[in-house]
Amino acid sequence: QQKVQQSPESLSVPEGGMASFNCTSSDRNFQYFWWYRQHSGEGPKALMSIFSDGDKKEGRFTAHLNKASLHVSLHIRDSQPSDSALYFCAASDLPNYNVLYFGSGTKLTVEP
Amino acid sequence: AQTIHQWPVAEIKAVGSPLSLGCTIKGKSSPNLYWYWQATGGTLQQLFYSITVGQVESVVQLNLSASRPKDDQFILSTEKLLLSHSGFYLCAWSLEQGSNERLFFGHGTKLSVL
């Protein structure tokens, strides 16, 4: 059983719009979350981590974690065509992990 | 600045043939090292991790093995490739255990098994 579920599978937003991604852990031990994104032909790059309940904002990116429901979301405001990529949620059972479990990914297309 | 280099960039191999993929990290001593596998457009599956030279832990069994012969080098190999080994192989590093630092990935190796 996959430990991390992501939705939607794909998403299209207009330039300047808001893109939102969802992620849920099926294992209550996995409470530490990361967001990564991957442009075509490259390795993933970390966007941000969130380990505490509530919101965490970094520039145009805001993550929200609800530990009770093991739900985490990522929102990108003022989306740009360069944000078009595959977005992954990842979870671990420790903040100093050795094993990180990735979700299936959401493909974002930002239309100019 | 730290750099991560993976080789080769791409490989086309026959079923049953051997494989060796490599990864080198420069500019960081004693990093944690990781191997991931990714099906085309799919999720990332962690294969191995290594905290120190000579020690490698397996996360999933996919008829692959890994070794860390030097502090800055991580090797992924198999003696006999399967069709299911096709995909994108990514090496990554992070700071030493005890931190919550992010993973830094290489550009990956695209493997096609025919």
PDB file of C-alpha atoms in Angstrom:
ATOM      1  CA  GLN A   1       0.000   0.000   0.000  1.00  0.00           C
ATOM      2  CA  GLN A   2       1.378   3.368  -1.005  1.00  0.00           C
ATOM      3  CA  LYS A   3       2.141   5.464   2.059  1.00  0.00           C
ATOM      4  CA  VAL A   4       1.554   8.812   0.347  1.00  0.00           C
ATOM      5  CA  GLN A   5      -1.392   9.666  -1.906  1.00  0.00           C
ATOM      6  CA  GLN A   6      -1.473  12.767  -4.081  1.00  0.00           C
ATOM      7  CA  SER A   7      -4.196  14.577  -5.995  1.00  0.00           C
ATOM      8  CA  PRO A   8      -4.981  15.685  -8.591  1.00  0.00           C
ATOM      9  CA  GLU A   9      -2.981  13.741 -11.176  1.00  0.00           C
ATOM     10  CA  SER A  10      -2.723  16.792 -13.364  1.00  0.00           C
ATOM     11  CA  LEU A  11      -3.615  20.450 -13.128  1.00  0.00           C
ATOM     12  CA  SER A  12      -3.767  23.349 -15.562  1.00  0.00           C
ATOM     13  CA  VAL A  13      -3.869  26.971 -14.405  1.00  0.00           C
ATOM     14  CA  PRO A  14      -3.549  30.301 -16.244  1.00  0.00           C
ATOM     15  CA  GLU A  15      -0.444  32.429 -15.786  1.00  0.00           C
ATOM     16  CA  GLY A  16      -0.869  34.483 -12.628  1.00  0.00           C
ATOM     17  CA  GLY A  17      -3.341  32.010 -11.159  1.00  0.00           C
ATOM     18  CA  MET A  18      -3.228  29.834  -8.043  1.00  0.00           C
ATOM     19  CA  ALA A  19      -2.134  26.201  -8.240  1.00  0.00           C
ATOM     20  CA  SER A  20      -3.076  23.860  -5.396  1.00  0.00           C
ATOM     21  CA  PHE A  21      -1.883  20.344  -4.651  1.00  0.00           C
ATOM     22  CA  ASN A  22      -3.056  17.831  -2.053  1.00  0.00           C
ATOM     23  CA  CYS A  23      -1.342  14.987  -0.263  1.00  0.00           C
ATOM     24  CA  THR A  24      -2.376  12.511   2.421  1.00  0.00           C
ATOM     25  CA  SER A  25      -0.375   9.973   4.365  1.00  0.00           C
ATOM     26  CA  SER A  26      -1.995   6.592   4.997  1.00  0.00           C
ATOM     27  CA  ASP A  27       0.413   5.823   7.845  1.00  0.00           C
ATOM     28  CA  ARG A  28      -0.004   7.762  11.075  1.00  0.00           C
ATOM     29  CA  ASN A  29       3.726   7.448  11.754  1.00  0.00           C
ATOM     30  CA  PHE A  30       4.515   9.524   8.679  1.00  0.00           C
ATOM     31  CA  GLN A  31       4.010  13.060   9.871  1.00  0.00           C
ATOM     32  CA  TYR A  32       6.963  14.847   8.290  1.00  0.00           C
ATOM     33  CA  PHE A  33       6.331  16.184   4.815  1.00  0.00           C
ATOM     34  CA  TRP A  34       8.330  17.628   1.952  1.00  0.00           C
ATOM     35  CA  TRP A  35       7.386  19.099  -1.396  1.00  0.00           C
ATOM     36  CA  TYR A  36       9.641  18.562  -4.400  1.00  0.00           C
ATOM     37  CA  ARG A  37       9.262  19.529  -8.014  1.00  0.00           C
ATOM     38  CA  GLN A  38      10.825  18.064 -11.114  1.00  0.00           C
ATOM     39  CA  HIS A  39      11.215  19.704 -14.485  1.00  0.00           C
ATOM     40  CA  SER A  40      11.345  17.396 -17.479  1.00  0.00           C
ATOM     41  CA  GLY A  41      14.689  15.617 -17.854  1.00  0.00           C
ATOM     42  CA  GLU A  42      16.047  16.817 -14.505  1.00  0.00           C
ATOM     43  CA  GLY A  43      16.275  15.526 -10.984  1.00  0.00           C
ATOM     44  CA  PRO A  44      13.725  16.747  -8.410  1.00  0.00           C
ATOM     45  CA  LYS A  45      14.443  19.885  -6.387  1.00  0.00           C
ATOM     46  CA  ALA A  46      13.171  20.465  -2.884  1.00  0.00           C
ATOM     47  CA  LEU A  47      10.694  23.314  -2.463  1.00  0.00           C
ATOM     48  CA  MET A  48       9.967  23.211   1.235  1.00  0.00           C
ATOM     49  CA  SER A  49       9.384  21.071   4.264  1.00  0.00           C
ATOM     50  CA  ILE A  50       6.584  21.258   6.807  1.00  0.00           C
ATOM     51  CA  PHE A  51       6.657  19.440  10.116  1.00  0.00           C
ATOM     52  CA  SER A  52       4.245  21.463  12.291  1.00  0.00           C
ATOM     53  CA  ASP A  53       0.512  22.082  12.091  1.00  0.00           C
ATOM     54  CA  GLY A  54      -0.538  25.191  10.242  1.00  0.00           C
ATOM     55  CA  ASP A  55       0.859  27.222   7.389  1.00  0.00           C
ATOM     56  CA  LYS A  56       4.399  27.737   6.209  1.00  0.00           C
ATOM     57  CA  LYS A  57       5.109  30.377   3.588  1.00  0.00           C
ATOM     58  CA  GLU A  58       8.190  30.733   1.414  1.00  0.00           C
ATOM     59  CA  GLY A  59       7.847  33.367  -1.273  1.00  0.00           C
ATOM     60  CA  ARG A  60       5.033  32.394  -3.654  1.00  0.00           C
ATOM     61  CA  PHE A  61       4.735  28.952  -2.060  1.00  0.00           C
ATOM     62  CA  THR A  62       2.551  28.152   0.955  1.00  0.00           C
ATOM     63  CA  ALA A  63       2.275  24.725   2.550  1.00  0.00           C
ATOM     64  CA  HIS A  64      -0.398  23.720   5.037  1.00  0.00           C
ATOM     65  CA  LEU A  65      -0.288  20.710   7.357  1.00  0.00           C
ATOM     66  CA  ASN A  66      -3.081  19.174   9.393  1.00  0.00           C
ATOM     67  CA  LYS A  67      -1.503  16.425  11.474  1.00  0.00           C
ATOM     68  CA  ALA A  68      -4.829  15.152  12.805  1.00  0.00           C
ATOM     69  CA  SER A  69      -5.948  14.239   9.282  1.00  0.00           C
ATOM     70  CA  LEU A  70      -2.390  13.686   7.946  1.00  0.00           C
ATOM     71  CA  HIS A  71      -3.226  16.058   5.114  1.00  0.00           C
ATOM     72  CA  VAL A  72      -0.772  18.477   3.588  1.00  0.00           C
ATOM     73  CA  SER A  73      -1.311  20.904   0.750  1.00  0.00           C
ATOM     74  CA  LEU A  74       0.843  23.181  -1.366  1.00  0.00           C
ATOM     75  CA  HIS A  75      -0.341  26.397  -2.982  1.00  0.00           C
ATOM     76  CA  ILE A  76       1.523  28.434  -5.564  1.00  0.00           C
ATOM     77  CA  ARG A  77       0.249  31.963  -6.082  1.00  0.00           C
ATOM     78  CA  ASP A  78       0.972  34.041  -9.176  1.00  0.00           C
ATOM     79  CA  SER A  79       1.894  30.888 -11.136  1.00  0.00           C
ATOM     80  CA  GLN A  80       4.423  31.300 -13.943  1.00  0.00           C
ATOM     81  CA  PRO A  81       5.045  29.136 -17.031  1.00  0.00           C
ATOM     82  CA  SER A  82       8.389  28.165 -15.444  1.00  0.00           C
ATOM     83  CA  ASP A  83       6.394  26.541 -12.611  1.00  0.00           C
ATOM     84  CA  SER A  84       5.173  23.917 -15.096  1.00  0.00           C
ATOM     85  CA  ALA A  85       6.621  20.679 -13.721  1.00  0.00           C
ATOM     86  CA  LEU A  86       5.852  17.482 -11.827  1.00  0.00           C
ATOM     87  CA  TYR A  87       5.185  18.136  -8.133  1.00  0.00           C
ATOM     88  CA  PHE A  88       5.780  15.468  -5.534  1.00  0.00           C
ATOM     89  CA  CYS A  89       4.791  15.204  -1.928  1.00  0.00           C
ATOM     90  CA  ALA A  90       7.127  13.090   0.215  1.00  0.00           C
ATOM     91  CA  ALA A  91       6.801  11.861   3.782  1.00  0.00           C
ATOM     92  CA  SER A  92       8.959  10.320   6.451  1.00  0.00           C
ATOM     93  CA  ASP A  93       8.483   9.046   9.977  1.00  0.00           C
ATOM     94  CA  LEU A  94      11.344  11.166  11.279  1.00  0.00           C
ATOM     95  CA  PRO A  95      12.594  14.702  10.664  1.00  0.00           C
ATOM     96  CA  ASN A  96      16.081  13.210  10.287  1.00  0.00           C
ATOM     97  CA  TYR A  97      15.003  10.550   7.856  1.00  0.00           C
ATOM     98  CA  ASN A  98      16.912   7.856   6.058  1.00  0.00           C
ATOM     99  CA  VAL A  99      13.929   6.727   3.980  1.00  0.00           C
ATOM    100  CA  LEU A 100      11.605   9.135   2.216  1.00  0.00           C
ATOM    101  CA  TYR A 101       8.361   7.992   0.579  1.00  0.00           C
ATOM    102  CA  PHE A 102       7.153   9.924  -2.456  1.00  0.00           C
ATOM    103  CA  GLY A 103       3.618  10.290  -3.765  1.00  0.00           C
ATOM    104  CA  SER A 104       2.635   9.655  -7.368  1.00  0.00           C
ATOM    105  CA  GLY A 105       3.022  13.303  -8.368  1.00  0.00           C
ATOM    106  CA  THR A 106       0.867  16.048  -9.882  1.00  0.00           C
ATOM    107  CA  LYS A 107       1.683  17.432 -13.309  1.00  0.00           C
ATOM    108  CA  LEU A 108       1.224  21.202 -13.376  1.00  0.00           C
ATOM    109  CA  THR A 109       0.833  23.121 -16.617  1.00  0.00           C
ATOM    110  CA  VAL A 110       0.760  26.909 -16.428  1.00  0.00           C
ATOM    111  CA  GLU A 111      -0.815  28.354 -19.573  1.00  0.00           C
ATOM    112  CA  PRO A 112       0.733  31.661 -20.762  1.00  0.00           C
TER     113      PRO A 112
ATOM    114  CA  ALA B   1      29.660  24.763  -3.869  1.00  0.00           C
ATOM    115  CA  GLN B   2      28.547  21.156  -3.844  1.00  0.00           C
ATOM    116  CA  THR B   3      28.107  19.340  -7.127  1.00  0.00           C
ATOM    117  CA  ILE B   4      26.661  15.942  -7.923  1.00  0.00           C
ATOM    118  CA  HIS B   5      27.574  14.131 -11.098  1.00  0.00           C
ATOM    119  CA  GLN B   6      25.909  10.997 -12.394  1.00  0.00           C
ATOM    120  CA  TRP B   7      27.205   8.746 -15.143  1.00  0.00           C
ATOM    121  CA  PRO B   8      26.344   7.705 -17.742  1.00  0.00           C
ATOM    122  CA  VAL B   9      23.620  10.115 -18.822  1.00  0.00           C
ATOM    123  CA  ALA B  10      21.804   7.316 -20.658  1.00  0.00           C
ATOM    124  CA  GLU B  11      22.241   3.603 -21.301  1.00  0.00           C
ATOM    125  CA  ILE B  12      20.600   1.107 -23.643  1.00  0.00           C
ATOM    126  CA  LYS B  13      21.225  -2.448 -22.457  1.00  0.00           C
ATOM    127  CA  ALA B  14      20.037  -5.941 -23.287  1.00  0.00           C
ATOM    128  CA  VAL B  15      18.056  -8.097 -20.879  1.00  0.00           C
ATOM    129  CA  GLY B  16      20.455 -10.288 -18.922  1.00  0.00           C
ATOM    130  CA  SER B  17      23.446  -7.966 -19.330  1.00  0.00           C
ATOM    131  CA  PRO B  18      25.280  -6.366 -16.386  1.00  0.00           C
ATOM    132  CA  LEU B  19      24.910  -2.745 -15.321  1.00  0.00           C
ATOM    133  CA  SER B  20      26.937  -0.233 -13.360  1.00  0.00           C
ATOM    134  CA  LEU B  21      25.788   3.337 -12.688  1.00  0.00           C
ATOM    135  CA  GLY B  22      27.818   5.875 -10.770  1.00  0.00           C
ATOM    136  CA  CYS B  23      27.438   9.027  -8.766  1.00  0.00           C
ATOM    137  CA  THR B  24      30.077  11.417  -7.382  1.00  0.00           C
ATOM    138  CA  ILE B  25      29.555  14.264  -4.933  1.00  0.00           C
ATOM    139  CA  LYS B  26      32.111  17.038  -4.713  1.00  0.00           C
ATOM    140  CA  GLY B  27      32.376  19.795  -2.153  1.00  0.00           C
ATOM    141  CA  LYS B  28      30.752  17.976   0.763  1.00  0.00           C
ATOM    142  CA  SER B  29      32.467  15.563   3.110  1.00  0.00           C
ATOM    143  CA  SER B  30      30.628  12.562   4.569  1.00  0.00           C
ATOM    144  CA  PRO B  31      27.261  13.154   2.937  1.00  0.00           C
ATOM    145  CA  ASN B  32      24.352  10.741   3.230  1.00  0.00           C
ATOM    146  CA  LEU B  33      23.872   9.181  -0.197  1.00  0.00           C
ATOM    147  CA  TYR B  34      20.748   7.727  -1.807  1.00  0.00           C
ATOM    148  CA  TRP B  35      19.650   5.882  -4.943  1.00  0.00           C
ATOM    149  CA  TYR B  36      16.136   6.324  -6.313  1.00  0.00           C
ATOM    150  CA  TRP B  37      14.345   4.736  -9.267  1.00  0.00           C
ATOM    151  CA  GLN B  38      11.630   6.486 -11.245  1.00  0.00           C
ATOM    152  CA  ALA B  39       9.383   4.973 -13.917  1.00  0.00           C
ATOM    153  CA  THR B  40       8.763   7.379 -16.800  1.00  0.00           C
ATOM    154  CA  GLY B  41       6.626  10.208 -15.419  1.00  0.00           C
ATOM    155  CA  GLY B  42       6.050   8.224 -12.256  1.00  0.00           C
ATOM    156  CA  THR B  43       6.810   8.350  -8.568  1.00  0.00           C
ATOM    157  CA  LEU B  44      10.236   7.975  -7.019  1.00  0.00           C
ATOM    158  CA  GLN B  45      11.068   4.754  -5.214  1.00  0.00           C
ATOM    159  CA  GLN B  46      14.008   4.799  -2.843  1.00  0.00           C
ATOM    160  CA  LEU B  47      16.354   1.859  -3.423  1.00  0.00           C
ATOM    161  CA  PHE B  48      19.341   2.327  -1.084  1.00  0.00           C
ATOM    162  CA  TYR B  49      20.923   4.726   1.334  1.00  0.00           C
ATOM    163  CA  SER B  50      24.393   5.048   2.773  1.00  0.00           C
ATOM    164  CA  ILE B  51      25.503   7.024   5.798  1.00  0.00           C
ATOM    165  CA  THR B  52      29.186   6.165   5.651  1.00  0.00           C
ATOM    166  CA  VAL B  53      31.833   4.571   3.439  1.00  0.00           C
ATOM    167  CA  GLY B  54      31.409   0.830   3.064  1.00  0.00           C
ATOM    168  CA  GLN B  55      27.912   0.752   4.571  1.00  0.00           C
ATOM    169  CA  VAL B  56      24.818   0.530   2.401  1.00  0.00           C
ATOM    170  CA  GLU B  57      21.239  -0.200   3.472  1.00  0.00           C
ATOM    171  CA  SER B  58      18.649  -1.625   1.091  1.00  0.00           C
ATOM    172  CA  VAL B  59      15.119  -0.195   1.110  1.00  0.00           C
ATOM    173  CA  VAL B  60      13.476  -2.424  -1.534  1.00  0.00           C
ATOM    174  CA  GLN B  61      14.534  -5.604  -3.289  1.00  0.00           C
ATOM    175  CA  LEU B  62      14.723  -5.087  -7.030  1.00  0.00           C
ATOM    176  CA  ASN B  63      17.658  -7.396  -7.918  1.00  0.00           C
ATOM    177  CA  LEU B  64      20.015  -4.439  -7.648  1.00  0.00           C
ATOM    178  CA  SER B  65      22.965  -3.801  -5.375  1.00  0.00           C
ATOM    179  CA  ALA B  66      24.811  -0.703  -4.280  1.00  0.00           C
ATOM    180  CA  SER B  67      28.227   0.067  -2.904  1.00  0.00           C
ATOM    181  CA  ARG B  68      30.024   3.065  -1.486  1.00  0.00           C
ATOM    182  CA  PRO B  69      33.723   2.521  -2.160  1.00  0.00           C
ATOM    183  CA  LYS B  70      34.722   6.115  -1.346  1.00  0.00           C
ATOM    184  CA  ASP B  71      33.256   8.906   0.742  1.00  0.00           C
ATOM    185  CA  ASP B  72      32.148  10.780  -2.367  1.00  0.00           C
ATOM    186  CA  GLN B  73      31.124   7.867  -4.607  1.00  0.00           C
ATOM    187  CA  PHE B  74      28.007   5.704  -4.810  1.00  0.00           C
ATOM    188  CA  ILE B  75      27.652   2.838  -7.290  1.00  0.00           C
ATOM    189  CA  LEU B  76      24.473   1.005  -8.371  1.00  0.00           C
ATOM    190  CA  SER B  77      24.859  -2.312 -10.152  1.00  0.00           C
ATOM    191  CA  THR B  78      23.392  -5.631 -11.151  1.00  0.00           C
ATOM    192  CA  GLU B  79      24.806  -8.680 -12.869  1.00  0.00           C
ATOM    193  CA  LYS B  80      21.649  -9.417 -14.832  1.00  0.00           C
ATOM    194  CA  LEU B  81      19.230  -6.759 -16.061  1.00  0.00           C
ATOM    195  CA  LEU B  82      15.480  -7.311 -16.277  1.00  0.00           C
ATOM    196  CA  LEU B  83      12.992  -5.447 -18.467  1.00  0.00           C
ATOM    197  CA  SER B  84      11.511  -4.003 -15.275  1.00  0.00           C
ATOM    198  CA  HIS B  85      14.789  -2.208 -14.539  1.00  0.00           C
ATOM    199  CA  SER B  86      14.068   0.332 -17.264  1.00  0.00           C
ATOM    200  CA  GLY B  87      13.532   3.828 -15.977  1.00  0.00           C
ATOM    201  CA  PHE B  88      15.293   6.847 -14.554  1.00  0.00           C
ATOM    202  CA  TYR B  89      17.891   6.362 -11.822  1.00  0.00           C
ATOM    203  CA  LEU B  90      18.577   9.267  -9.520  1.00  0.00           C
ATOM    204  CA  CYS B  91      21.384   9.693  -7.032  1.00  0.00           C
ATOM    205  CA  ALA B  92      20.916  12.162  -4.187  1.00  0.00           C
ATOM    206  CA  TRP B  93      22.795  13.472  -1.162  1.00  0.00           C
ATOM    207  CA  SER B  94      21.906  15.187   2.069  1.00  0.00           C
ATOM    208  CA  LEU B  95      23.755  16.402   5.128  1.00  0.00           C
ATOM    209  CA  GLU B  96      24.741  13.938   7.806  1.00  0.00           C
ATOM    210  CA  GLN B  97      22.101  12.109   9.829  1.00  0.00           C
ATOM    211  CA  GLY B  98      20.494  14.146  12.563  1.00  0.00           C
ATOM    212  CA  SER B  99      19.500  17.045  10.382  1.00  0.00           C
ATOM    213  CA  ASN B 100      16.295  17.591   8.476  1.00  0.00           C
ATOM    214  CA  GLU B 101      18.037  18.867   5.415  1.00  0.00           C
ATOM    215  CA  ARG B 102      16.586  18.365   1.983  1.00  0.00           C
ATOM    216  CA  LEU B 103      17.747  15.908  -0.648  1.00  0.00           C
ATOM    217  CA  PHE B 104      19.835  17.227  -3.531  1.00  0.00           C
ATOM    218  CA  PHE B 105      19.363  15.138  -6.657  1.00  0.00           C
ATOM    219  CA  GLY B 106      21.593  14.606  -9.638  1.00  0.00           C
ATOM    220  CA  HIS B 107      20.338  14.857 -13.201  1.00  0.00           C
ATOM    221  CA  GLY B 108      19.803  11.122 -13.390  1.00  0.00           C
ATOM    222  CA  THR B 109      20.600   8.254 -15.734  1.00  0.00           C
ATOM    223  CA  LYS B 110      17.988   7.075 -18.212  1.00  0.00           C
ATOM    224  CA  LEU B 111      18.130   3.306 -18.578  1.00  0.00           C
ATOM    225  CA  SER B 112      16.391   1.410 -21.372  1.00  0.00           C
ATOM    226  CA  VAL B 113      16.454  -2.378 -21.131  1.00  0.00           C
ATOM    227  CA  LEU B 114      15.527  -4.145 -24.385  1.00  0.00           C
TER     228      LEU B 114
END
